[in-house]
CSV table of C-alpha atoms and ligand atoms in Angstrom, one decimal:
chain,number,residue,atom,x,y,z
A,474,MET,CA,52.9,4.7,29.6
A,475,LYS,CA,54.5,4.1,33.1
A,476,LEU,CA,54.0,6.9,35.5
A,477,ASN,CA,56.4,6.7,38.4
A,478,ILE,CA,55.0,9.3,41.0
A,479,ALA,CA,56.5,10.1,44.4
A,480,LEU,CA,53.7,11.1,46.7
A,481,LEU,CA,54.6,13.4,49.5
A,482,ALA,CA,51.4,14.3,51.3
A,483,GLY,CA,53.1,16.3,54.1
A,484,ASP,CA,51.1,18.1,56.8
A,485,GLY,CA,47.8,19.7,57.7
A,486,ILE,CA,45.2,19.3,54.8
A,487,GLY,CA,48.1,17.9,52.6
A,488,PRO,CA,47.1,14.1,53.0
A,489,GLU,CA,43.4,14.9,52.5
A,490,VAL,CA,43.8,17.0,49.2
A,491,ILE,CA,46.5,14.5,48.0
A,492,ASP,CA,44.2,11.7,48.3
A,493,GLN,CA,41.6,13.4,46.1
A,494,ALA,CA,44.3,14.1,43.3
A,495,VAL,CA,45.2,10.3,43.6
A,496,LYS,CA,41.7,9.3,42.8
A,497,VAL,CA,41.7,11.6,39.7
A,498,VAL,CA,45.1,10.5,38.6
A,499,ASN,CA,44.1,6.9,38.9
A,500,ALA,CA,40.9,7.4,37.1
A,501,VAL,CA,42.7,9.1,34.2
A,502,ALA,CA,45.3,6.3,34.2
A,503,ILE,CA,42.5,3.8,33.7
A,504,LYS,CA,40.9,5.6,31.0
A,505,PHE,CA,44.0,6.3,29.0
A,506,LYS,CA,45.6,2.9,29.9
A,507,HIS,CA,48.7,4.2,31.7
A,508,GLU,CA,50.3,2.3,34.7
A,509,VAL,CA,50.8,4.4,37.8
A,510,ASN,CA,53.4,3.4,40.4
A,511,TRP,CA,52.8,5.6,43.5
A,512,THR,CA,55.7,5.7,46.2
A,513,SER,CA,54.6,7.6,49.3
A,514,ALA,CA,57.4,9.2,51.5
A,515,LEU,CA,57.5,11.3,54.7
A,516,THR,CA,58.0,15.1,54.6
A,517,GLY,CA,57.3,18.0,56.9
A,518,ALA,CA,56.2,17.7,60.6
A,519,ALA,CA,55.0,14.2,59.7
A,520,ALA,CA,58.7,13.4,58.9
A,521,ILE,CA,60.0,15.2,62.0
A,522,ASP,CA,57.7,13.1,64.3
A,523,ALA,CA,58.6,9.8,62.6
A,524,VAL,CA,62.4,10.3,62.0
A,525,GLY,CA,63.5,13.7,63.5
A,526,GLU,CA,64.1,15.2,60.0
A,527,PRO,CA,61.6,17.2,57.6
A,528,TYR,CA,63.3,15.9,54.4
A,529,PRO,CA,64.9,12.5,55.2
A,530,ASP,CA,67.3,10.9,52.8
A,531,GLU,CA,65.0,8.1,52.1
A,532,THR,CA,62.4,10.6,50.9
A,533,HIS,CA,65.1,12.3,48.7
A,534,ALA,CA,65.9,8.9,47.2
A,535,VAL,CA,62.2,8.4,46.4
A,536,CYS,CA,61.9,11.8,44.7
A,537,MET,CA,65.2,11.3,42.7
A,538,ALA,CA,63.9,7.8,41.5
A,539,ALA,CA,60.4,9.2,40.4
A,540,ASP,CA,59.4,10.8,37.2
A,541,ALA,CA,57.3,13.4,39.0
A,542,VAL,CA,56.6,14.5,42.7
A,543,LEU,CA,53.1,15.2,43.7
A,544,PHE,CA,53.3,17.2,46.8
A,545,GLY,CA,50.6,18.3,49.5
A,546,ALA,CA,51.8,21.0,52.0
A,547,ILE,CA,54.2,21.4,54.8
A,548,GLY,CA,53.9,23.4,58.1
A,549,HIS,CA,52.5,22.8,61.6
A,550,PRO,CA,51.3,25.4,64.0
A,551,ARG,CA,53.4,23.7,66.8
A,552,TYR,CA,56.5,25.4,65.1
A,553,ASP,CA,55.1,28.7,64.1
A,554,ASN,CA,55.1,30.4,67.4
A,555,ASP,CA,58.4,28.8,68.5
A,556,PRO,CA,61.1,30.9,67.0
A,557,LYS,CA,63.8,28.8,68.9
A,558,ALA,CA,62.6,25.6,67.3
A,559,THR,CA,66.0,24.3,65.6
A,560,VAL,CA,64.1,21.8,63.3
A,561,ARG,CA,61.3,23.2,61.5
A,562,PRO,CA,59.0,21.6,58.8
A,563,GLU,CA,59.7,24.4,56.2
A,564,GLN,CA,63.3,23.4,56.3
A,565,GLY,CA,62.3,20.2,54.7
A,566,LEU,CA,60.7,22.1,51.9
A,567,LEU,CA,63.7,24.3,51.3
A,568,LYS,CA,66.0,21.3,51.5
A,569,MET,CA,63.8,19.4,49.1
A,570,ARG,CA,63.9,22.5,46.5
A,571,GLN,CA,67.7,22.7,46.9
A,572,LYS,CA,68.5,19.0,46.6
A,573,LEU,CA,66.3,18.5,43.7
A,574,GLY,CA,67.5,21.7,42.0
A,575,LEU,CA,64.1,23.2,41.7
A,576,PHE,CA,65.2,26.5,40.7
A,577,ALA,CA,62.1,27.6,39.0
A,578,ASN,CA,58.5,27.7,40.4
A,579,VAL,CA,55.8,28.2,38.0
A,580,ARG,CA,52.6,29.7,39.5
A,581,PRO,CA,49.9,30.5,37.0
A,582,THR,CA,46.9,32.8,38.0
A,583,PHE,CA,43.8,32.5,36.0
A,584,THR,CA,40.2,33.3,36.7
A,585,PHE,CA,37.3,30.7,36.5
A,586,PRO,CA,34.2,32.3,34.7
A,587,SER,CA,31.9,30.7,37.3
A,588,LEU,CA,33.8,32.0,40.2
A,589,ILE,CA,34.7,35.5,39.2
A,590,ASP,CA,32.5,37.1,41.8
A,591,ASN,CA,34.2,35.2,44.4
A,592,SER,CA,37.3,37.5,44.0
A,593,PRO,CA,37.1,40.7,46.3
A,594,LEU,CA,38.3,42.5,43.1
A,595,LYS,CA,35.8,43.8,40.5
A,596,ARG,CA,35.0,41.6,37.6
A,597,GLU,CA,36.0,44.1,35.1
A,598,ARG,CA,39.5,44.4,36.6
A,599,ILE,CA,40.1,40.7,36.6
A,600,GLU,CA,38.1,39.1,33.7
A,601,GLY,CA,40.7,37.7,31.2
A,602,THR,CA,43.5,37.3,33.7
A,603,ASP,CA,45.8,34.6,32.6
A,604,LEU,CA,49.4,35.2,33.9
A,605,ILE,CA,52.3,33.3,35.1
A,606,ILE,CA,54.7,34.3,37.8
A,607,LEU,CA,58.0,32.6,37.4
A,608,ARG,CA,59.6,32.7,40.8
A,609,GLU,CA,63.3,31.8,41.5
A,610,LEU,CA,63.2,29.2,44.2
A,611,THR,CA,66.6,28.1,45.0
A,612,GLY,CA,68.6,31.5,45.6
A,613,GLY,CA,68.2,34.9,47.1
A,614,ILE,CA,67.4,35.7,50.7
A,615,TYR,CA,66.0,32.2,51.4
A,616,PHE,CA,69.5,30.5,51.0
A,617,GLY,CA,71.9,33.5,51.6
A,618,GLU,CA,73.9,33.8,54.6
A,619,ARG,CA,72.1,34.6,57.9
A,620,GLY,CA,72.7,34.9,61.4
A,621,ARG,CA,72.9,36.9,64.5
A,622,LYS,CA,75.7,39.3,65.9
A,623,ASP,CA,76.0,41.2,69.0
A,624,ASP,CA,74.9,38.7,71.6
A,625,GLY,CA,71.8,38.0,69.5
A,626,ASN,CA,70.6,41.5,69.3
A,627,THR,CA,71.3,42.0,65.6
A,628,ALA,CA,70.0,39.7,62.9
A,629,PHE,CA,70.7,39.5,59.2
A,630,ASP,CA,69.8,37.6,56.0
A,631,THR,CA,71.5,38.2,52.8
A,632,CYS,CA,70.1,38.2,49.4
A,633,THR,CA,72.7,36.7,46.8
A,634,TYR,CA,72.4,36.0,43.2
A,635,THR,CA,74.9,34.7,40.7
A,636,ARG,CA,74.5,35.8,37.0
A,637,VAL,CA,74.1,32.0,36.0
A,638,GLU,CA,71.1,31.7,38.4
A,639,VAL,CA,69.4,34.7,36.9
A,640,GLN,CA,70.1,33.4,33.4
A,641,ARG,CA,68.5,30.0,33.8
A,642,LEU,CA,65.4,31.4,35.3
A,643,ALA,CA,65.2,34.2,32.8
A,644,LYS,CA,65.7,31.7,29.8
A,645,LEU,CA,62.4,29.7,31.0
A,646,GLY,CA,60.6,33.1,31.3
A,647,PHE,CA,61.6,34.0,27.7
A,648,GLU,CA,60.7,30.7,26.5
A,649,MET,CA,57.2,30.9,28.2
A,650,ALA,CA,56.7,34.2,26.9
A,651,MET,CA,57.5,33.0,23.3
A,652,ASN,CA,54.9,30.4,23.6
A,653,ARG,CA,52.2,32.8,25.0
A,654,SER,CA,51.7,36.6,24.2
A,655,LYS,CA,55.5,37.2,24.0
A,656,LYS,CA,55.4,39.8,26.9
A,657,LEU,CA,57.8,39.3,29.8
A,658,CYS,CA,58.0,41.5,32.9
A,659,CYS,CA,61.2,41.5,35.0
A,660,VAL,CA,60.1,42.4,38.6
A,661,ASP,CA,62.9,43.8,40.8
A,662,LYS,CA,64.0,46.5,43.1
A,663,ALA,CA,66.8,47.7,40.9
A,664,ASN,CA,66.5,51.3,42.3
A,665,VAL,CA,67.7,50.0,45.6
A,666,LEU,CA,69.2,46.4,45.7
A,667,GLU,CA,72.5,45.5,43.9
A,668,SER,CA,71.2,41.9,43.4
A,669,SER,CA,68.2,43.4,41.5
A,670,ARG,CA,70.7,45.3,39.3
A,671,LEU,CA,72.3,42.2,38.5
A,672,TRP,CA,69.0,40.6,37.4
A,673,ARG,CA,68.1,43.6,35.3
A,674,GLU,CA,71.4,43.7,33.6
A,675,THR,CA,71.3,40.0,33.0
A,676,VAL,CA,67.8,40.0,31.6
A,677,GLN,CA,68.7,43.0,29.4
A,678,ALA,CA,71.7,41.2,27.9
A,679,MET,CA,69.4,38.3,26.9
A,680,GLU,CA,66.9,40.4,25.1
A,681,LYS,CA,68.6,40.3,21.9
A,682,GLU,CA,68.4,36.4,21.9
A,683,TYR,CA,64.5,36.8,21.9
A,684,PRO,CA,63.9,39.8,19.6
A,685,GLU,CA,60.2,39.1,19.4
A,686,VAL,CA,59.7,39.2,23.2
A,687,LYS,CA,58.7,42.7,24.6
A,688,VAL,CA,60.4,43.1,27.9
A,689,SER,CA,59.4,45.4,30.6
A,690,TYR,CA,61.2,46.3,33.7
A,691,GLU,CA,59.1,47.1,36.8
A,692,PHE,CA,59.8,47.6,40.5
A,693,VAL,CA,58.2,45.2,42.9
A,694,ASP,CA,56.3,47.7,44.8
A,695,ALA,CA,54.7,49.1,41.7
A,696,VAL,CA,53.9,45.4,40.5
A,697,ALA,CA,52.2,44.7,43.9
A,698,MET,CA,49.9,47.5,43.1
A,699,ARG,CA,49.4,47.0,39.4
A,700,LEU,CA,48.7,43.3,39.9
A,701,VAL,CA,45.4,43.9,41.7
A,702,GLN,CA,44.6,46.9,39.6
A,703,TRP,CA,45.1,45.6,36.1
A,704,PRO,CA,46.2,41.9,36.4
A,705,SER,CA,45.3,41.1,32.8
A,706,SER,CA,47.9,43.5,31.6
A,707,TYR,CA,50.5,41.0,32.6
A,708,ASP,CA,51.5,37.8,31.1
A,709,VAL,CA,54.9,36.3,32.1
A,710,LEU,CA,56.5,37.8,35.2
A,711,ILE,CA,60.0,36.7,36.3
A,712,THR,CA,61.3,37.5,39.7
A,713,GLU,CA,63.5,36.6,42.6
A,714,ASN,CA,62.7,34.2,45.4
A,715,LEU,CA,61.1,36.5,48.2
A,716,PHE,CA,59.3,38.7,45.7
A,717,GLY,CA,57.8,35.8,44.0
A,718,ASP,CA,56.7,34.4,47.3
A,719,ILE,CA,54.9,37.5,48.2
A,720,LEU,CA,53.5,38.5,44.8
A,721,THR,CA,52.0,34.9,44.2
A,722,ASP,CA,50.1,35.0,47.5
A,723,GLU,CA,48.7,38.3,46.3
A,724,ALA,CA,47.9,37.0,42.8
A,725,SER,CA,45.9,34.1,44.4
A,726,VAL,CA,43.4,36.7,45.4
A,727,ILE,CA,42.6,37.5,41.7
A,728,SER,CA,41.3,34.2,41.2
A,729,GLY,CA,39.0,34.2,44.1
A,730,SER,CA,40.5,31.4,46.2
A,731,MET,CA,43.8,30.1,47.2
A,732,GLY,CA,42.2,26.7,47.1
A,733,LEU,CA,42.3,26.7,43.4
A,734,MET,CA,45.8,27.6,42.4
A,735,PRO,CA,48.4,24.8,41.1
A,736,SER,CA,52.0,25.2,40.7
A,737,SER,CA,55.1,23.5,39.4
A,738,SER,CA,58.7,23.5,40.4
A,739,ILE,CA,61.1,22.6,37.8
A,740,GLY,CA,64.9,22.5,37.6
A,741,LEU,CA,67.8,20.0,37.5
A,742,HIS,CA,66.1,16.7,38.6
A,743,THR,CA,62.6,15.5,39.2
A,744,SER,CA,59.8,18.1,38.8
A,745,LEU,CA,57.4,18.7,41.7
A,746,PHE,CA,53.7,19.7,41.5
A,747,GLU,CA,51.9,21.2,44.4
A,748,PRO,CA,49.0,23.4,45.5
A,749,ILE,CA,50.2,27.0,46.5
A,750,HIS,CA,47.7,27.0,49.4
A,751,GLY,CA,49.8,25.5,52.3
A,752,SER,CA,48.9,23.2,55.1
A,753,TYR,CA,46.0,25.2,56.4
A,754,PRO,CA,46.2,23.5,59.8
A,755,GLN,CA,42.7,24.8,61.1
A,756,ALA,CA,41.0,22.8,58.5
A,757,ALA,CA,43.1,19.5,58.9
A,758,GLY,CA,41.1,16.4,59.3
A,759,LEU,CA,37.7,18.1,58.7
A,760,ASP,CA,37.0,17.0,55.3
A,761,ILE,CA,36.4,20.7,54.2
A,762,ALA,CA,39.5,21.6,52.2
A,763,ASN,CA,39.4,22.4,48.6
A,764,PRO,CA,41.2,19.7,46.7
A,765,LEU,CA,40.9,21.6,43.3
A,766,ALA,CA,44.5,23.2,43.6
A,767,THR,CA,46.0,19.7,44.0
A,768,VAL,CA,44.0,18.2,41.2
A,769,LEU,CA,44.9,21.0,38.9
A,770,SER,CA,48.5,20.6,40.0
A,771,ALA,CA,48.2,16.9,38.9
A,772,ALA,CA,47.0,18.2,35.5
A,773,MET,CA,50.1,20.2,35.2
A,774,MET,CA,52.1,17.1,36.1
A,775,PHE,CA,50.5,15.2,33.3
A,776,GLU,CA,51.3,17.8,30.8
A,777,ASP,CA,54.8,19.0,31.9
A,778,ALA,CA,56.2,16.0,33.4
A,779,PHE,CA,54.9,13.4,31.1
A,780,GLY,CA,53.9,15.4,28.0
A,781,LEU,CA,50.2,14.0,28.3
A,782,LYS,CA,48.2,17.2,27.3
A,783,GLU,CA,44.9,15.3,26.6
A,784,GLU,CA,44.9,13.8,30.1
A,785,ALA,CA,45.6,17.2,31.4
A,786,GLU,CA,42.9,18.9,29.4
A,787,LEU,CA,40.4,16.2,30.6
A,788,ILE,CA,41.2,17.0,34.3
A,789,ARG,CA,40.8,20.7,33.8
A,790,ALA,CA,37.4,20.2,31.9
A,791,VAL,CA,36.1,17.9,34.8
A,792,VAL,CA,37.3,20.5,37.4
A,793,ASN,CA,35.5,23.3,35.3
A,794,LYS,CA,32.5,21.1,35.4
A,795,SER,CA,32.4,20.7,39.1
A,796,LEU,CA,32.6,24.5,39.4
A,797,ASP,CA,29.7,24.9,36.9
A,798,GLU,CA,27.7,22.3,38.6
A,799,GLY,CA,28.4,23.5,42.2
A,800,ILE,CA,30.1,20.4,43.3
A,801,VAL,CA,32.5,22.3,45.4
A,802,THR,CA,33.9,22.8,48.8
A,803,GLU,CA,32.5,25.3,51.4
A,804,ASP,CA,35.2,28.1,50.6
A,805,ILE,CA,33.8,28.7,47.2
A,806,VAL,CA,30.3,27.5,47.3
A,807,VAL,CA,27.5,29.9,46.2
A,808,LYS,CA,25.7,31.3,49.2
A,809,GLY,CA,22.7,29.2,50.2
A,810,LYS,CA,23.9,26.2,48.1
A,811,LYS,CA,25.1,22.9,49.4
A,812,ALA,CA,28.8,22.7,50.2
A,813,TYR,CA,30.4,19.4,49.5
A,814,LYS,CA,33.2,17.6,51.5
A,815,THR,CA,36.7,17.1,50.3
A,816,THR,CA,36.2,13.4,49.7
A,817,GLU,CA,32.9,14.0,47.9
A,818,VAL,CA,34.5,16.5,45.6
A,819,GLY,CA,37.3,14.1,44.8
A,820,ASP,CA,34.8,11.1,44.3
A,821,TRP,CA,32.8,13.2,41.8
A,822,LEU,CA,35.8,14.3,39.9
A,823,ALA,CA,37.1,10.7,39.6
A,824,ALA,CA,33.7,9.4,38.6
A,825,ASN,CA,33.4,12.2,35.8
A,826,ILE,CA,36.7,11.2,34.5
A,827,ALA,CA,35.6,7.7,33.7
B,1114,IPM,C1,55.7,28.8,49.4
B,1114,IPM,C2,55.6,28.8,51.0
B,1114,IPM,C3,57.0,28.6,51.4
B,1114,IPM,C4,57.9,29.6,50.9
B,1114,IPM,C5,57.2,28.4,52.9
B,1114,IPM,C6,56.3,27.5,53.6
B,1114,IPM,C7,58.5,28.0,53.3
B,1114,IPM,O1,55.2,30.1,51.5
B,1114,IPM,O2,55.8,27.8,48.8
B,1114,IPM,O3,55.3,29.9,48.9
B,1114,IPM,O4,58.1,30.6,51.6
B,1114,IPM,O5,58.4,29.5,49.8
B,1115,MN,MN1,54.6,31.5,49.9
């Protein structure tokens, strides 16, 4: 099969972790006789430096022409403490999500048996956790009207949702639930927010189309608590953009390391696959970043963008083997054991695919 993949390495540790995923994907392609065409394109601070824009039109054209986008990370400390910066790397990410119509962000959270004690949460609480947070990605407060009033002394951001936006996200949630344990949780703040009441009402109206799915409606503050108390009680959770942003960072704690969690974003055009960990600028260039989240994102890409499940399973198996054998970066190494470099982990994974 021909695999046309757009490669957006981005900022910080993005390029390093992407390099390892490329090694793994190439090894899989050789083994299964696929032909990979990589097309690299600029994004984030790297794109601002080169062309003054974090998601240039050329990059968008590359993404539109590809079958899948493999993405590293966006963000640079130079912009974080400068609230007056008019061009920011994150704008590139938001523009990319919007222009590619990536309205659904799939963020799985699961535990790895060999890493369960890495989590700050007690083993008995997290064992068996396997949940998916389905985050709406192109609406809500991220894209609503915002601005300043009263000579800059008042600021506002608005959270707006249409019924159609809720329906298309919820539909994916119901379908995922049907393929899993048939449990769906709608996370909102319907006791306060009108937009949440629209979510709840819309999801409630869809229930009759999926009579087998058991739907619960829970407030986001309560979910934030229960997610770390009894994560294994959840399966598929659907929620709006900002709640999903916050809950997915929280959920990554369950797995013991943010460096392990992959994600996919799907919608109207090319799907995108990325680690959830961000650009981690403190580690950039040090060859210490954990590449596994990006490698596991590549596994999601094989399965979801190309329908190649066997290839995806092989990648996951090799990642599990690296965890079992301790071929891991310093963030997840067992105390007293040798920590491997980013590049060494990538080489080991690729060699073990062959
Ligand atoms: C994420 C990130 C982004 C978000 C930032 C970098 C804009 O935190 O993908 O979760 O808030 O969506
Ligand atoms: Mn986030």
